[in-house]
Structures are given as C-alpha cells and as structure tokens.
Coordinates of C-alpha atoms in Angstrom, one line a residue:
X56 CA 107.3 41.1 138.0
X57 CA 110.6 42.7 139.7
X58 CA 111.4 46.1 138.5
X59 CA 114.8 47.5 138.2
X60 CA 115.3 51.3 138.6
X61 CA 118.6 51.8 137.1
X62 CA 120.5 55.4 138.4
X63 CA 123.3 57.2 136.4
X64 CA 124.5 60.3 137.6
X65 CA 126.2 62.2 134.8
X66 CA 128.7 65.6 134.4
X67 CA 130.4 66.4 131.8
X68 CA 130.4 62.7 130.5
X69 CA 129.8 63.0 127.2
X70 CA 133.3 61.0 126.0
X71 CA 132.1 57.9 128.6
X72 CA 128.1 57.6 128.6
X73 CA 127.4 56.3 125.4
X74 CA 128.3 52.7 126.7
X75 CA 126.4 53.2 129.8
X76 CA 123.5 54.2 127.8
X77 CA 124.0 50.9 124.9
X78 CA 124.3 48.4 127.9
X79 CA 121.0 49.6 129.9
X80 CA 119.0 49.9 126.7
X81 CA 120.0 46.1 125.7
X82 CA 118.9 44.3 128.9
X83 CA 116.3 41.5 127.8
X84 CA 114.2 41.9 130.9
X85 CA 111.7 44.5 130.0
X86 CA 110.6 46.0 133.4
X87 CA 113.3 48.4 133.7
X88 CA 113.0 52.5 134.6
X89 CA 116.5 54.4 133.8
X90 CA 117.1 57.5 135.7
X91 CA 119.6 59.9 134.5
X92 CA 120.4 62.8 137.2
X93 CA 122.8 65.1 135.2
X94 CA 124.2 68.4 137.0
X95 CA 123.7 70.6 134.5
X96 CA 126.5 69.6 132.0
X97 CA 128.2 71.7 129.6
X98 CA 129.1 69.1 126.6
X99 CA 126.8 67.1 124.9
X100 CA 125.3 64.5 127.7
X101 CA 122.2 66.1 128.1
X102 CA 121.5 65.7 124.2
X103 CA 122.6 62.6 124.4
X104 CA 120.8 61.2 127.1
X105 CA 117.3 62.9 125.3
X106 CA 118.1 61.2 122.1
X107 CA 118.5 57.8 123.8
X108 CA 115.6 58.9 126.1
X109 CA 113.3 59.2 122.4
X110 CA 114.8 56.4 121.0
X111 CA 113.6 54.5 123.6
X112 CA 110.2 55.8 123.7
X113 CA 109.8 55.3 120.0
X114 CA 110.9 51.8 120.2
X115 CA 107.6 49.5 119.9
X116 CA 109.5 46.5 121.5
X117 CA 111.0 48.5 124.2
X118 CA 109.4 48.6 128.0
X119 CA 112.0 50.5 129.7
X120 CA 111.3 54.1 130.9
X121 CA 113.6 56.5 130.4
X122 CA 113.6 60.0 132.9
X123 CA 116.2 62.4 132.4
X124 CA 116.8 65.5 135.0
X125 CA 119.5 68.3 134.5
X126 CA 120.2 71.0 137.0
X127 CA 122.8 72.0 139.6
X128 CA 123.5 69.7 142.5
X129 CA 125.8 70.2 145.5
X130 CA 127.8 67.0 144.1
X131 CA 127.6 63.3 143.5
X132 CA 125.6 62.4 146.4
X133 CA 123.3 65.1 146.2
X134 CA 122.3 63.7 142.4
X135 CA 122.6 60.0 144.2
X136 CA 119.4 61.0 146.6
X137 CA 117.4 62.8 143.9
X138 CA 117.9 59.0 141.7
X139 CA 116.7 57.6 145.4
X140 CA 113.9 59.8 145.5
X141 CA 112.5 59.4 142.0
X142 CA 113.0 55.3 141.5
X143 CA 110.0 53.8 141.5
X144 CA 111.3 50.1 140.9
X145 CA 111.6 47.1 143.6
X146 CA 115.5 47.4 143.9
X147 CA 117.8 50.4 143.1
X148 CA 121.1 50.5 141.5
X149 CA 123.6 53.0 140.3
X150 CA 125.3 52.8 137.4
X151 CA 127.7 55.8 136.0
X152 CA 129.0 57.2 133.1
X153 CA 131.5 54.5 131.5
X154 CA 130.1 51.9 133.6
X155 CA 128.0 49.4 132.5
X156 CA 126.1 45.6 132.3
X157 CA 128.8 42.1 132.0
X158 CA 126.2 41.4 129.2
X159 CA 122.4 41.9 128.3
X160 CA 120.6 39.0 130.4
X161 CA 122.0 40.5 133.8
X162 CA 118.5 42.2 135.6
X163 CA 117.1 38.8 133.7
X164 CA 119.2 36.5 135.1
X165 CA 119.1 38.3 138.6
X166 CA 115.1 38.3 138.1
X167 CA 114.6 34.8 138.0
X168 CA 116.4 33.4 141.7
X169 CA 114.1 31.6 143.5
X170 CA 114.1 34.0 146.4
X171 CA 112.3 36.2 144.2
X172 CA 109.4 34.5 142.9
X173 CA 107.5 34.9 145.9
X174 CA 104.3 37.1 146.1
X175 CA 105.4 38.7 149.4
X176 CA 107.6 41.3 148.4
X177 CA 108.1 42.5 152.1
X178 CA 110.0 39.1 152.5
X179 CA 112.2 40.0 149.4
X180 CA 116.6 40.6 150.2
X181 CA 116.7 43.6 151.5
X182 CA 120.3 43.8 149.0
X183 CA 121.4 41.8 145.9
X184 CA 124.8 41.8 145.5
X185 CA 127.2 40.3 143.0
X186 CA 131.0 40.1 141.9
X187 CA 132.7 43.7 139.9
X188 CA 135.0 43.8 136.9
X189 CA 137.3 46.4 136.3
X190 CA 137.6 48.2 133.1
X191 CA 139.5 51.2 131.7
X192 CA 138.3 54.2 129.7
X193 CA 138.2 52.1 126.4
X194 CA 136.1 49.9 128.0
X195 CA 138.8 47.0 128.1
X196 CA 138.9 44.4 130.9
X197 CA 141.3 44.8 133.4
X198 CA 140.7 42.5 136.0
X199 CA 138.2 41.5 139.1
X200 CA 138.2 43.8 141.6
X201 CA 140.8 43.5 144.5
X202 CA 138.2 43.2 147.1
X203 CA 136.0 40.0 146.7
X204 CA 132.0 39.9 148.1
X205 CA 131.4 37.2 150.7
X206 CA 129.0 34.9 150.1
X207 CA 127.8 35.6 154.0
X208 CA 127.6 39.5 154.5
X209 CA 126.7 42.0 156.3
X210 CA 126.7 45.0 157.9
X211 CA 129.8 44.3 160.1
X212 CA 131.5 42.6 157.2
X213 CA 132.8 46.3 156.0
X214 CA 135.0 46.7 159.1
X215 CA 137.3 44.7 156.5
X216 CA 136.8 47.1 153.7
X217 CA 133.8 47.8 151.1
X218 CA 133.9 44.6 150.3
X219 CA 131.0 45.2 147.8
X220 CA 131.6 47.5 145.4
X221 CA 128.5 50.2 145.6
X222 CA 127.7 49.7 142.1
X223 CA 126.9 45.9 142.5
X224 CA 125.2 46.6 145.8
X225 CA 121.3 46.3 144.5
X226 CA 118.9 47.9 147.4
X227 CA 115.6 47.6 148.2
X228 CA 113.4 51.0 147.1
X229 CA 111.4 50.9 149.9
X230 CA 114.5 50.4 152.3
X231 CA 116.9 52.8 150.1
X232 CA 114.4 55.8 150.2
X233 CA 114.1 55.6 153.4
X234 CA 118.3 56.2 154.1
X235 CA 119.0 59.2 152.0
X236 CA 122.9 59.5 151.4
X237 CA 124.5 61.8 154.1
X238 CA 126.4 64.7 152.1
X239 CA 128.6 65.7 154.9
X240 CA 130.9 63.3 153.1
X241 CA 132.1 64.4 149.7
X242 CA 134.1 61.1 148.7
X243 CA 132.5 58.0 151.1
X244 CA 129.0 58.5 151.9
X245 CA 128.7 55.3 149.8
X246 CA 130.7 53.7 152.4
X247 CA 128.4 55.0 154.7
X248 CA 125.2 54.1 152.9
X249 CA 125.6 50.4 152.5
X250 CA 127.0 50.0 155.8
X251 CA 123.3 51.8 157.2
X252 CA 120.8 49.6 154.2
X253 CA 122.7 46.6 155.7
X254 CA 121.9 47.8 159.3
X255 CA 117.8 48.5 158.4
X256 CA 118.1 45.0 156.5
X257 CA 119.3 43.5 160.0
X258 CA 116.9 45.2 162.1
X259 CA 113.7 44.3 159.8
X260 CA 115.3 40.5 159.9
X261 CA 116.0 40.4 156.1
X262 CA 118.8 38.9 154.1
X263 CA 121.5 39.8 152.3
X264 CA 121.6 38.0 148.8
X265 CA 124.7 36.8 147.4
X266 CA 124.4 36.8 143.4
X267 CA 127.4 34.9 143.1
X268 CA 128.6 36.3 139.7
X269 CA 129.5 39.9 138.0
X270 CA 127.0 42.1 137.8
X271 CA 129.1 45.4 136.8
X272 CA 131.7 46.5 134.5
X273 CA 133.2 49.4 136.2
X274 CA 135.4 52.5 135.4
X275 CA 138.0 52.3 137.6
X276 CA 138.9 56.0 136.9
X277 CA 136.3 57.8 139.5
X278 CA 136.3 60.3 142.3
X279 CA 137.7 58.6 145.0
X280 CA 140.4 57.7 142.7
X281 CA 140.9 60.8 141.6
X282 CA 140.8 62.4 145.7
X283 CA 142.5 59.0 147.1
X284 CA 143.8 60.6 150.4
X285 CA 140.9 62.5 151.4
X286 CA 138.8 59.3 150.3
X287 CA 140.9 57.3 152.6
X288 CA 140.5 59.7 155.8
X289 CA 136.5 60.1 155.0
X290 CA 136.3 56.2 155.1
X291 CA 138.3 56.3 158.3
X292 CA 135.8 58.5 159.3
X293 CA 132.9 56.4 157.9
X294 CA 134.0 53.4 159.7
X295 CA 134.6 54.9 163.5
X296 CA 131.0 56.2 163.4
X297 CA 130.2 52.5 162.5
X298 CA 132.7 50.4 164.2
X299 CA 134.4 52.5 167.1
X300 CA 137.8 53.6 167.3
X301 CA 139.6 50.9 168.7
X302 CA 138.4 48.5 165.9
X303 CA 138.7 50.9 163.2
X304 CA 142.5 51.4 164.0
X305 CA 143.1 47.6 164.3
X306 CA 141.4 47.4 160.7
X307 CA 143.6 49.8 159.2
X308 CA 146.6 48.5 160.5
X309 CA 145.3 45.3 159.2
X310 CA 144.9 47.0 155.6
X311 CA 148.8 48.7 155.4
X312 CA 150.0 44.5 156.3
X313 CA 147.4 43.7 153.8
X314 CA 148.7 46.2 151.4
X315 CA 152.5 45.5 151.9
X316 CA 152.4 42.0 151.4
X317 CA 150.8 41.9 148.4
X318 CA 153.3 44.1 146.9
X319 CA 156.2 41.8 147.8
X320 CA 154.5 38.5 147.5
X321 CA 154.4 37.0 143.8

C-alpha cells in the first residue's frame, strides 16, 4: 500500500492552520504520516498542532501518524529538509499553513492509478503531479492557477516557468531525500528543487506522472508573494544554473510579452 508523508512547515500560523490540519485528518486513505516542522512559534500553533496530534492518536478509526517538531530553523527551507529527512512514506508532499486537500478522497484517488499497483516500487513515477487552485485567507476560491501543468513534463519544461506549483509536485522519498533543498536561496530553492528531482527522475529513466486534476488548494498569500522582486531575481538565478544564460534571457523576455499581453487582451 502507497504511503503518503504529508509536510507542513508552520510559524506563527495559528489564524491559517486549522484548515490545513481538518483537510489532512479527513483524507479516506488511511496510510498517511503528517509531519509538522514548526520554527519555534510564539502563538498558539504548537498547541494546536499537539491537540490535533492526540486527537488523532486517540482516534480508533484513524491510521494516520501524526509527528510534530518545534525549534529554531534558519527559514522555510531549512524546516523543508528536516520534513525530507523525517518522511518515511513512498512520495513526499508539502502542504502549508492555509493550504489544503480539493476534498477528502485526493491521496485515495491518487492511490489507485494503474501505474501504482505494481509491486516494483523502484519502477514507481519518480513525481506525481496535478492541477492547483487558488484560494484567499478565508479559504474562498479564487481561481486556477495562471500557470497550467503539462501533461508531458519535465525537467526542461521549467525554462517556461514553474509550471507546477511545488505544492502539487508529489516526489519520490527515496529520490527527494537524496536532493536536500539548497538554502543559499531564501525565496526559490523550490524552483530549484523540482527542476534537480526532475533531473534524478531523468537520469534513473523514470517518469513524470501527470494526475490530470487538482490536487491543492493553495494560499496565494506566501513568501514569494510577499518578497516578489527578490523572488524574481533568485528564480533568474535558479534558472541560469539550470538553463544557461542565453536561454534564460530569451525566457524572460518571453515572460514580460507574456505578461503584457494578458493585461491588454480581454
């Protein structure tokens, strides 16, 4: 049976977890481990995510384990690769504070595609990756997310963009561990960490599954909303290591047409 570990990397998020929390503990499929890596938060998260983490555990007809860790980190990504390091599932996915599940049969759903019934897990997708909704702070849907998966991707395809959003990017734990996130970047190291699971997944021959349907709600509200210019220079960054400099200009110039024409086209 698949096993999903399920990260959420929490500060401060006391006002957006709750949902995060309601949506992971409803999922039907049972073999489930939730990982909460909190950096030592000041409001009521932490007793929050112990009182979820009990009622869990108390729960006769619940199978998901619930592991909560709360100290300093040196940031986002630094929380992100102690989740990596802990996960003891078959794939890895992070979902934050205020995001959360399109609905409760999602990991089921996911569970049961023919290309993972077989017995030889090495042959498994090295990524499952699906569609993203965008929601506000209330939780209200606001739309799909500009940026739309391919149903053919992979590493190269993010020369066009992150055209997966990193929380419906599902990674192999035995790949993931392996390519710890790089914290020289403070906003994109996500960026940077698909781009290098897709490169392993090429290299060891594996594919790249295409879910072909939401598989997040997320906050749009975020960190690289909230540090949009030096997100935007990091991914620059990100995407020269990747691509080279030549076809990381030609992209971007790509993107400001990209960007200008959808404001003046109706």
């Amino acid at each position: 049976m698949i096993r999903f570990s399920v990260v959420t990397i929490t500060y401060n998020a006391a006002d957006t977890l709750s949902r995060t929390l309601e949506s992971v503990e409803s999922q039907t499929w049972s073999a489930l481990e939730h990982i909460i890596v909190d950096g030592a938060s000041k409001d009521g998260t932490v007793a929050m995510a112990c009182d979820y983490r009990k009622r869990c555990a108390d729960n006769p007809d619940s199978h998901h384990v619930v592991t909560v860790v709360s100290e300093p980190d040196r940031g986002l990504y630094d929380a992100m690769n102690k989740g990596l390091a802990m996960a003891q599932g078959d794939y890895i996915l992070f979902l934050n504070a205020g995001d959360y599940f399109p609905d409760a049969t999602i990991l089921e759903r996911i569970a049961s595609r023919p290309e993972l019934q077989t017995d030889d897990r090495s042959q498994w997708p090295a990524v499952l990756y699906g569609e993203t909704n965008i929601v506000d702070e209330e939780g209200r849907y606001l739309g799909k997310r500009h940026l739309s998966p391919p149903k053919h991707l992979s590493w190269r395809s993010f020369c066009r963009g992150m055209l997966v959003c990193h929380q419906a990017f599902y990674a192999r734990v035995d790949i993931a561990r392996t390519i710890p996130y790089n914290l020289r970047y403070r906003f994109s190291a996500d960026v940077d960490w698909c781009i290098r699971v897709m490169k392993q997944a090429a290299s060891q021959h594996l594919s790249l599954l295409c879910l072909g349907m939401p598989v997040v709600n997320y906050l749009k509200e975020g960190q690289t909303t909230r540090n949009h210019r030096a997100s935007l220079k990091e991914r620059f960054d990100v995407m020269t290591v990747h691509y080279g400099w030549v076809l990381t200009v030609v992209m971007h110039g790509w993107f400001v047409v990209r960007g200008i024409s959808k404001k003046i086209l109706p």
